[in-house]
Amino acid sequence: MTFKELSEYFEKLENTSSRLSLIDILASLFSKVDSSEVGIVSYLIQGRVAPFYEATEIGMAEKSVAAAIARADKVEREEVLKRYGKLGDLGKVAEELAGKRQSQGLSVKQVFEALKEIASYSGEGTVEKKINALTNLVSNASGIESKHLVRIPLGTSRLGIGDPTVLDAFALLKLGDRSKRKLLEGAYNKVSDLGLIGEVLWQKGLKGVEKLEVTVGRPLRSQLAERINDPKTILEKFNGEAHIQYKYDGFRVQIHKDGKKVRLFSRNLEETTPMMPEIIAGVLKQVKAKTAIFDSEALAYNPESEEFLPFQETTKRRRKHGIAEAAKAMPLKAFVFDVIYYDKKSLVGMPVKERMKILDQAIIGDEVLVKQTGEFVKDYQKIDERFLQALTQGLEGLIIKRPDSLYEAGARNFNWIKMKKHSSGELKDTIDCVILGYIYGRGKRASFGAGALLVGLYDKERDLFVTVAKIGTGLSDQEWREIHKRADKIKVDKKPARVDSIIVPSVWVEPEIVVEILADEITKSPIHTAGKENGEPGFALRFPRLVRFREGDKRPEDATTVKELIELYNLQYSKK
Ligand code: ATP
């Protein structure tokens, strides 16, 4: 496939505002690629040159991209920047300056390889090398090729294509029906690599995909928990026996050990290896097996007071600079609550009970990795007792698991249950929302560019973002400025295809930023689209306020789902 053809598809994808047509366009695009191209195209349409979990960033600053455009089009960089000031998009500037230049027939493979090389440059002279390589590509590209090409290193492609949408297109094209996405999803949850799924599907069909297995070095999607706060109900659901562990509030770390090489991945599968040197050292010291994957929660620990620090402190460890000092001042411990792979064998098909036996042998000592094999209990008083103990120790509550359940990558069901703090008998839990747009403020607020945020949830069944609240209060002027700064980078000029909304904000943004919201109540609402169907009203949050940003560890598809919101709504009324 030529990059020109791909760019024409980019144009179509950019111009649609319906999710179904996104899938159709993608299916048509994928019908034109062979097995050696499907992976490449899957990455490029998401503005990447590797699966999400690989930390290969092509990352070029606007200044550098402007320089490359200037050189390719033989104009001054100032001219490029002047036009950028007017058009607000370097892609459009590149298109305009290319004028009638003909495509030189670059193939998607050539572009992909060149971009990958740009991503690999490091050390002295990096900036210049990157500019040269991009100049070379742009000089051989036509207008629309240039437009989409330069957006990739800038990270501004914003076609709004999430992984489920690509899987839908694969299913439609190769399995005849997009509802067959579910058949691909199981494997996707285990390998987290769309390109790999595509390649295997093209080469070996569905049977091949179904054989894909968990591998060290390739993160799998985390298993997640549902909420129930009553131990009796939990035991009934589990036929009388439950496995309980403390629930630590830090950040989730998936640990991969392959010989002397250790890699760490976050809740949303981003590589966090460089951020936590003490955990790496701990793994090498405390784990004897050559290969292993562990699921853990990392928490900052104050060595002086021997206390666990609250999440707000722990999260300061998610940084790119000053790592050695931070690791010294605020060392992390990893509470290892599961083992997913051990000694060359995947354990996803093994029940909790067996996995805990392996975990018990897998980790020696408790210097950095602290194994959490939990306990198996049969009466609810024991659960209550442990729950209170957890709270007394400043923890959030318990995670309760079905003893015979297997490790289900990416699943959120009642095999894992979180039991969290109550406040005055009522469930108080926060909701993770995605910012979908903002509404200009009046008066004093207007000067900060935002008066209210339009936020939404993820409708997993439909793979759409639906609205649930407008948030106008609880933010300081400084926080508004901050939001404005972040949202400005991802604003788009029309409703993204995967957003379903009745409210039209002053500015739409690509669904990317996840925020944690606390609200007083969930109410029915005719103006919000969360849970709205068949003429029935949707749901809204009453008195929503922002608690914190979650973009570091959650992707938009990790936001609270409509299904969960409805469960919370029902729970809220059953309590009253
Ligand atoms: P979620 O991860 O379910 O989307 P969240 O990030 O808001 O939601 P919680 O709902 O508070 O987190 O709880 C689930 C998280 O608790 C897990 O993702 C994991 O990071 C953490 N956790 C702490 N202890 C355990 C444990 N023993 N077993 C499983 N998860 C645990």
XYZ file of C-alpha atoms and ligand atoms in Angstrom:
607
model
C 0.000 0.000 0.000
C 1.229 3.490 -0.724
C 1.259 6.205 1.878
C -0.853 8.245 -0.521
C -3.642 5.664 -0.321
C -3.351 5.581 3.454
C -3.503 9.390 3.599
C -6.693 9.360 1.577
C -8.159 7.048 4.187
C -6.894 9.376 6.926
C -8.884 12.146 5.228
C -12.049 10.066 5.229
C -11.570 9.014 8.840
C -10.956 12.586 9.861
C -14.137 13.790 8.221
C -16.605 11.334 9.647
C -18.537 11.998 12.796
C -20.112 8.594 13.211
C -18.497 5.590 14.830
C -20.160 3.118 12.463
C -18.698 4.805 9.444
C -15.297 4.816 11.167
C -15.555 1.020 11.225
C -16.675 0.811 7.604
C -13.863 3.057 6.419
C -11.341 1.063 8.435
C -12.660 -2.243 7.085
C -12.282 -0.899 3.565
C -8.750 0.290 4.376
C -7.766 -3.066 5.863
C -9.180 -4.909 2.854
C -6.342 -3.348 0.852
C -3.402 -4.426 3.018
C -1.507 -7.705 3.137
C -0.244 -9.489 6.217
C 3.068 -7.628 6.166
C 1.256 -4.269 6.216
C -1.668 -4.808 8.566
C 0.444 -4.322 11.707
C 2.084 -1.179 10.354
C -1.242 0.350 9.352
C -2.780 -0.525 12.755
C -0.026 1.435 14.480
C 0.038 4.369 12.044
C -3.692 5.074 12.287
C -3.144 5.578 15.991
C -0.178 7.835 15.340
C 2.312 5.251 16.559
C 5.126 3.060 15.242
C 4.857 0.314 17.858
C 2.234 -1.160 20.147
C 1.045 1.170 22.905
C 3.119 -0.543 25.582
C 6.412 0.077 23.795
C 7.793 3.402 24.892
C 8.838 4.376 21.358
C 7.886 8.005 21.005
C 8.594 9.674 17.676
C 8.160 12.921 19.608
C 9.293 16.024 17.731
C 8.730 19.556 18.950
C 6.689 21.968 16.814
C 9.844 23.963 16.151
C 11.609 20.942 14.657
C 8.666 19.889 12.526
C 8.336 23.467 11.282
C 12.025 23.377 10.339
C 11.545 20.153 8.382
C 8.544 21.587 6.512
C 10.527 24.749 5.750
C 13.455 22.798 4.335
C 11.289 20.473 2.282
C 9.272 23.345 0.862
C 12.223 25.703 0.534
C 10.771 28.544 2.587
C 11.953 30.239 5.786
C 10.946 28.616 9.055
C 9.362 31.952 10.043
C 7.015 31.623 7.105
C 5.946 28.170 8.335
C 5.386 29.514 11.832
C 3.442 32.510 10.529
C 1.064 30.226 8.671
C 0.865 27.978 11.718
C -0.273 30.995 13.734
C -3.105 31.455 11.263
C -4.109 27.818 10.637
C -3.374 26.392 14.078
C -2.245 23.071 12.614
C 1.166 22.282 11.176
C -0.457 19.497 9.153
C -2.525 22.046 7.260
C 0.512 24.278 6.818
C 2.461 21.378 5.290
C -0.438 20.639 2.969
C -0.717 24.260 1.880
C 3.005 24.675 1.266
C 3.279 21.412 -0.669
C 0.856 22.926 -3.149
C 0.596 20.781 -6.216
C 3.668 18.689 -5.494
C 3.126 15.155 -6.734
C 3.446 12.100 -4.551
C 6.637 10.143 -5.159
C 4.863 6.915 -4.319
C 6.239 6.408 -0.798
C 5.012 3.095 0.549
C 3.522 2.731 4.032
C 6.472 0.498 4.863
C 9.000 3.164 3.860
C 7.240 5.818 5.924
C 6.902 3.472 8.871
C 10.580 2.499 8.800
C 11.663 6.127 8.508
C 9.458 7.189 11.432
C 10.745 4.304 13.481
C 14.254 5.395 12.793
C 13.388 8.938 13.854
C 12.077 7.483 17.126
C 15.303 5.568 17.667
C 17.699 8.542 17.473
C 19.208 9.564 20.762
C 22.238 11.384 22.082
C 24.128 14.180 20.420
C 22.752 15.682 17.232
C 19.366 13.985 17.683
C 17.307 17.045 16.814
C 19.166 17.674 13.578
C 18.961 14.013 12.563
C 15.241 13.941 13.166
C 14.691 17.133 11.178
C 16.714 15.760 8.263
C 14.846 12.485 8.170
C 11.463 14.205 8.279
C 12.560 16.713 5.618
C 13.420 13.812 3.397
C 9.969 12.270 3.805
C 8.055 15.523 3.328
C 10.038 16.379 0.165
C 8.704 13.212 -1.407
C 5.128 13.665 -0.281
C 2.113 15.352 -1.842
C -0.115 17.807 0.043
C -2.380 15.396 1.834
C 0.458 12.989 2.491
C 2.459 15.804 4.095
C -0.505 16.863 6.203
C -0.945 13.458 7.807
C 2.740 12.663 7.842
C 3.848 15.611 9.977
C 1.014 15.075 12.442
C 2.484 11.705 13.464
C 5.745 12.962 15.034
C 3.769 15.865 16.508
C 1.320 13.452 18.112
C -1.652 15.378 16.709
C -3.174 12.771 14.388
C -6.310 12.544 16.560
C -8.391 10.290 14.388
C -10.070 9.090 17.564
C -9.648 5.426 16.734
C -9.609 3.328 19.845
C -8.476 -0.286 19.970
C -12.045 -1.698 20.072
C -12.824 0.179 16.842
C -9.873 -1.436 15.074
C -10.929 -4.855 16.390
C -14.471 -4.185 15.125
C -13.069 -3.457 11.677
C -10.931 -6.632 11.756
C -13.996 -8.643 12.761
C -16.201 -7.086 10.094
C -13.658 -7.740 7.387
C -12.273 -11.127 8.360
C -15.076 -12.746 10.357
C -17.985 -11.226 8.483
C -19.597 -9.385 11.382
C -18.357 -6.696 13.721
C -20.135 -8.301 16.654
C -17.509 -11.034 16.378
C -15.011 -8.600 17.888
C -15.513 -10.539 21.131
C -13.733 -13.487 19.526
C -10.630 -11.384 18.997
C -10.846 -9.584 22.305
C -9.770 -12.522 24.463
C -6.448 -12.738 22.627
C -6.083 -8.974 22.505
C -6.449 -8.829 26.296
C -3.588 -11.292 26.619
C -1.169 -9.655 24.175
C -2.237 -5.962 24.084
C -0.898 -5.591 20.555
C -3.298 -4.739 17.724
C -0.591 -5.126 15.108
C 0.176 -8.648 16.244
C -3.515 -9.595 16.270
C -3.820 -8.253 12.720
C -0.781 -10.130 11.456
C -1.833 -13.445 12.956
C -5.426 -12.998 11.804
C -4.252 -12.338 8.250
C -1.805 -15.248 8.278
C -3.512 -17.919 10.334
C -7.099 -16.808 10.758
C -9.149 -16.831 13.945
C -7.692 -20.177 15.061
C -4.215 -18.659 15.103
C -5.405 -15.637 17.069
C -7.072 -17.823 19.651
C -3.782 -19.602 20.229
C -1.921 -16.409 21.172
C -0.638 -16.644 24.714
C 0.631 -14.447 27.514
C 4.364 -13.834 27.098
C 6.995 -12.256 29.299
C 7.825 -8.764 28.043
C 4.388 -8.166 26.571
C 1.931 -6.781 29.154
C -1.521 -8.268 29.431
C -4.581 -6.209 30.290
C -5.169 -6.104 34.020
C -8.028 -7.996 35.612
C -10.344 -5.531 37.377
C -12.856 -5.685 40.178
C -16.569 -4.984 40.675
C -17.876 -3.402 43.857
C -19.931 -5.010 46.606
C -19.793 -3.842 50.175
C -21.620 -6.618 51.955
C -19.547 -9.675 52.921
C -22.597 -11.939 53.213
C -23.602 -11.236 49.632
C -20.040 -11.860 48.517
C -19.850 -15.248 50.244
C -23.191 -16.266 48.783
C -21.962 -15.374 45.318
C -18.811 -17.427 45.911
C -20.591 -20.539 47.244
C -19.305 -20.082 50.767
C -15.577 -19.484 50.393
C -13.644 -16.349 49.558
C -10.030 -15.347 49.141
C -9.267 -12.012 50.780
C -6.367 -9.617 50.436
C -5.756 -6.096 51.608
C -6.423 -3.369 49.089
C -3.457 -1.026 48.783
C -3.885 2.416 47.275
C -0.794 3.111 45.236
C -0.394 2.369 41.566
C -0.640 -0.899 39.804
C 2.587 -2.382 38.499
C 2.776 -5.424 36.271
C 6.234 -6.886 36.754
C 7.879 -8.883 33.948
C 11.096 -10.773 34.611
C 13.028 -12.366 31.797
C 16.401 -13.467 33.092
C 18.220 -10.339 34.180
C 15.854 -8.105 32.271
C 12.965 -6.668 34.255
C 10.231 -4.500 32.760
C 7.359 -2.765 34.534
C 4.000 -1.709 33.115
C 1.264 0.523 34.531
C -2.478 -0.080 34.877
C -2.940 1.234 31.347
C 0.021 -0.767 29.990
C 2.490 2.055 29.697
C 6.067 1.075 30.383
C 7.245 2.488 33.716
C 10.516 0.553 34.010
C 12.856 3.563 34.325
C 10.793 5.138 37.094
C 11.256 2.434 39.715
C 14.858 1.252 39.994
C 14.371 -0.076 43.532
C 11.628 -2.442 42.358
C 13.856 -3.759 39.589
C 16.610 -4.404 42.105
C 14.096 -6.075 44.418
C 12.897 -8.410 41.669
C 16.421 -9.450 40.749
C 17.221 -10.142 44.372
C 14.022 -11.763 45.546
C 12.872 -13.812 42.548
C 14.885 -16.845 41.614
C 12.870 -18.121 38.651
C 14.207 -17.084 35.262
C 10.847 -15.922 33.966
C 7.821 -14.512 35.786
C 4.982 -12.011 35.554
C 3.553 -10.571 38.764
C 0.602 -8.291 39.432
C 1.292 -5.805 42.193
C 0.474 -2.467 43.745
C 3.404 -0.122 44.411
C 3.258 2.177 47.368
C 5.602 4.833 48.674
C 7.037 4.095 52.037
C 8.571 6.458 54.521
C 11.603 4.635 55.931
C 11.908 7.007 58.919
C 8.378 6.744 60.246
C 7.830 3.292 58.745
C 4.547 4.520 57.326
C 2.830 4.064 54.000
C 2.266 7.326 52.271
C -1.099 8.351 50.838
C -1.747 8.097 47.108
C -1.100 11.818 46.580
C 2.479 11.291 47.766
C 3.015 7.970 45.999
C 1.977 9.457 42.713
C 4.938 11.862 42.840
C 7.061 8.855 41.927
C 5.558 8.869 38.466
C 8.226 11.154 37.054
C 10.800 11.264 34.320
C 13.568 13.211 36.048
C 15.308 13.077 39.385
C 14.439 9.417 39.726
C 17.408 8.354 41.834
C 16.781 11.073 44.444
C 13.053 10.372 44.533
C 13.696 6.657 44.975
C 15.876 7.440 47.942
C 13.526 9.922 49.580
C 10.390 7.939 48.906
C 11.238 4.292 48.268
C 8.503 2.074 46.899
C 7.413 -1.337 48.043
C 5.528 -3.609 45.685
C 2.720 -5.609 47.233
C 2.529 -8.592 44.955
C -0.994 -9.950 44.950
C -0.861 -12.298 41.977
C 1.427 -14.331 39.767
C 0.424 -14.668 36.116
C 3.411 -16.411 34.596
C 6.105 -18.462 36.254
C 9.056 -20.477 35.124
C 8.210 -20.494 31.382
C 4.521 -21.204 31.992
C 1.457 -18.988 31.718
C -0.775 -19.313 34.781
C -3.844 -17.528 33.436
C -5.646 -20.870 33.257
C -4.913 -21.716 36.879
C -7.321 -20.949 39.780
C -6.519 -18.340 42.453
C -5.937 -21.084 45.001
C -3.150 -22.643 42.958
C -1.673 -19.330 41.925
C -1.328 -18.307 45.565
C 0.699 -21.479 46.273
C 3.082 -20.543 43.485
C 3.250 -16.931 44.638
C 4.192 -18.140 48.086
C 7.265 -19.902 46.708
C 8.127 -17.369 44.037
C 9.248 -14.496 46.230
C 11.927 -14.730 48.870
C 11.901 -12.293 51.787
C 10.048 -8.981 51.899
C 12.622 -6.273 51.377
C 10.957 -4.635 48.384
C 8.502 -7.152 47.005
C 6.031 -8.118 49.673
C 3.978 -11.134 48.747
C 0.308 -10.961 49.553
C -0.944 -14.503 49.456
C -4.031 -13.451 51.414
C -6.231 -15.973 53.167
C -9.174 -18.203 52.375
C -12.173 -17.621 54.645
C -15.602 -19.146 55.030
C -17.436 -16.838 57.414
C -18.462 -13.263 56.876
C -17.398 -12.112 60.347
C -13.827 -12.867 59.377
C -14.220 -10.638 56.333
C -15.660 -7.836 58.492
C -12.814 -8.208 60.932
C -10.154 -8.025 58.220
C -11.927 -5.111 56.601
C -11.771 -3.105 59.841
C -8.165 -4.112 60.315
C -7.385 -2.815 56.864
C -9.034 0.520 57.595
C -7.185 0.838 60.905
C -3.921 0.434 59.051
C -4.883 3.272 56.775
C -5.696 1.030 53.821
C -8.694 1.356 51.551
C -10.408 -1.939 52.229
C -10.203 -5.420 50.785
C -10.081 -7.140 47.435
C -12.023 -10.370 47.597
C -11.578 -13.057 44.969
C -13.372 -16.216 43.954
C -10.979 -19.030 44.918
C -11.565 -21.144 41.818
C -11.494 -18.271 39.326
C -8.837 -18.041 36.612
C -6.860 -14.900 35.687
C -9.080 -13.201 33.145
C -7.044 -10.523 31.384
C -9.002 -7.312 30.883
C -12.145 -8.597 32.597
C -14.153 -6.681 35.152
C -16.603 -9.056 36.793
C -17.642 -10.424 40.166
C -14.719 -12.863 40.394
C -12.800 -9.963 41.920
C -14.708 -7.705 44.281
C -13.569 -4.518 45.928
C -14.928 -3.741 49.351
C -14.173 -0.143 50.200
C -14.688 2.355 52.976
C -18.244 3.449 53.702
C -19.067 6.853 54.983
C -22.100 7.069 57.247
C -23.447 3.832 55.874
C -23.532 4.998 52.299
C -21.303 3.938 49.492
C -19.066 6.797 48.593
C -16.992 6.047 45.603
C -15.531 8.273 42.973
C -16.274 8.027 39.285
C -13.658 8.281 36.553
C -14.843 10.553 33.762
C -13.355 11.648 30.446
C -13.266 15.315 29.483
C -15.250 15.741 26.251
C -15.355 19.499 25.902
C -15.530 22.810 27.659
C -18.020 25.580 27.831
C -16.762 29.156 27.934
C -17.358 30.976 31.158
C -18.798 34.388 31.691
C -17.222 37.165 33.705
C -14.054 36.511 35.632
C -13.862 32.871 34.619
C -13.891 33.702 30.938
C -10.344 34.950 31.135
C -9.204 31.439 32.029
C -10.878 30.016 28.966
C -13.249 27.617 30.664
C -16.421 27.984 32.672
C -17.538 24.378 32.759
C -16.245 21.051 31.617
C -18.403 18.558 29.795
C -17.446 15.124 31.031
C -18.558 11.646 30.090
C -18.263 7.937 30.710
C -17.339 5.020 28.508
C -20.153 2.982 27.020
C -18.240 -0.254 26.585
C -20.914 -2.149 24.670
C -21.154 0.569 22.027
C -17.523 1.741 22.299
C -18.705 5.338 22.630
C -18.205 8.167 25.089
C -21.460 9.484 26.532
C -22.026 12.577 28.672
C -22.817 12.464 32.375
C -22.102 15.908 33.874
C -21.018 19.485 33.482
C -18.516 20.470 36.109
C -18.265 24.116 36.995
C -17.426 24.275 40.654
C -14.681 23.143 42.941
C -11.788 24.259 40.778
C -9.402 27.019 41.630
C -8.404 29.564 39.004
C -5.040 27.861 38.837
C -6.707 24.506 38.131
C -8.805 26.064 35.393
C -5.673 27.396 33.772
C -4.142 23.950 34.018
C -7.179 22.292 32.444
C -7.270 24.910 29.746
C -3.625 24.223 28.957
C -4.157 20.472 28.731
C -7.458 20.622 26.873
C -6.192 23.179 24.360
C -3.665 20.669 23.067
C -6.369 18.197 22.140
C -9.200 20.415 20.951
C -10.861 19.444 17.710
C -13.141 21.425 15.470
C -16.095 19.062 15.492
C -17.649 16.365 17.618
C -15.357 13.313 17.592
C -16.923 10.275 15.933
C -16.942 8.230 19.109
C -18.753 10.835 21.229
C -22.516 10.710 21.717
C -23.863 13.959 23.165
C -26.934 16.143 23.141
C -25.112 19.040 24.739
C -22.870 20.969 22.358
C -19.947 22.547 24.227
C -18.124 25.673 23.058
C -15.088 23.507 22.279
C -14.863 19.773 21.685
C -11.787 17.889 22.775
C -10.605 14.445 21.811
C -11.580 12.063 24.648
C -8.198 11.605 26.323
C -8.030 13.180 29.767
C -9.424 11.071 32.596
C -10.496 12.865 35.780
C -11.745 11.418 39.028
C -15.044 12.940 40.123
C -16.928 12.873 43.379
C -20.657 13.545 43.273
C -23.509 13.612 45.768
C -25.875 11.473 43.821
C -26.637 9.827 40.507
C -29.920 11.077 39.072
C -31.953 10.490 35.910
C -31.491 13.151 33.293
C -32.964 13.783 29.864
C -30.021 15.885 28.694
C -27.211 13.430 29.282
C -26.582 10.416 27.074
C -25.062 8.021 29.659
C -27.461 5.076 29.798
C -30.025 6.846 27.602
C -31.869 4.429 25.352
C -35.266 3.582 23.890
C -36.729 6.947 24.822
C -35.724 6.503 28.476
C -33.701 9.314 30.080
C -29.996 8.947 30.757
C -28.118 9.458 34.004
C -26.298 12.454 35.436
C -24.102 13.276 38.406
C -25.486 15.736 40.932
C -23.004 18.262 42.369
C -19.970 16.788 40.654
C -16.534 18.008 41.701
C -13.075 17.206 40.492
C -10.872 15.152 42.811
C -7.779 14.528 40.695
C -6.448 13.874 37.227
C -6.061 10.212 36.309
C -4.450 10.597 32.906
C -1.220 9.096 34.222
C -2.702 5.687 34.779
C -5.979 5.506 32.879
C -6.785 5.555 29.208
C -10.178 6.941 28.202
C -11.516 3.411 27.769
C -10.603 2.776 31.411
C -13.092 5.387 32.635
C -16.103 4.235 34.608
C -18.486 2.449 32.260
C -22.196 3.095 31.852
C -22.855 -0.386 33.190
C -20.981 0.437 36.393
C -22.808 3.758 36.742
C -26.161 2.001 36.521
C -25.034 -0.488 39.155
C -24.024 2.388 41.425
C -27.379 4.066 40.762
C -29.242 0.907 41.793
C -27.029 0.442 44.824
C -27.673 3.997 45.937
C -31.431 3.495 45.977
C -31.368 0.061 47.532
C -29.547 1.617 50.502
C -32.165 4.281 51.143
P -10.168 0.032 38.659
O -8.720 -0.288 38.660
O -11.030 -1.077 39.177
O -10.656 0.641 37.375
P -9.509 2.186 40.392
O -8.228 2.396 39.684
O -10.345 3.366 40.734
O -10.454 1.181 39.640
P -10.128 0.805 42.687
O -11.490 0.644 42.158
O -9.994 1.630 43.899
O -9.139 1.368 41.647
O -9.530 -0.656 42.971
C -8.969 -1.560 42.059
C -7.442 -1.453 42.116
O -6.946 -1.790 43.398
C -6.715 -2.429 41.223
O -6.684 -1.994 39.892
C -5.326 -2.476 41.852
O -4.531 -1.439 41.303
C -5.572 -2.144 43.310
N -5.300 -3.241 44.269
C -4.790 -3.059 45.504
N -4.678 -4.202 46.171
C -5.122 -5.190 45.351
C -5.264 -6.605 45.483
N -4.934 -7.240 46.599
N -5.775 -7.295 44.422
C -6.132 -6.653 43.285
N -6.021 -5.314 43.101
C -5.524 -4.578 44.130
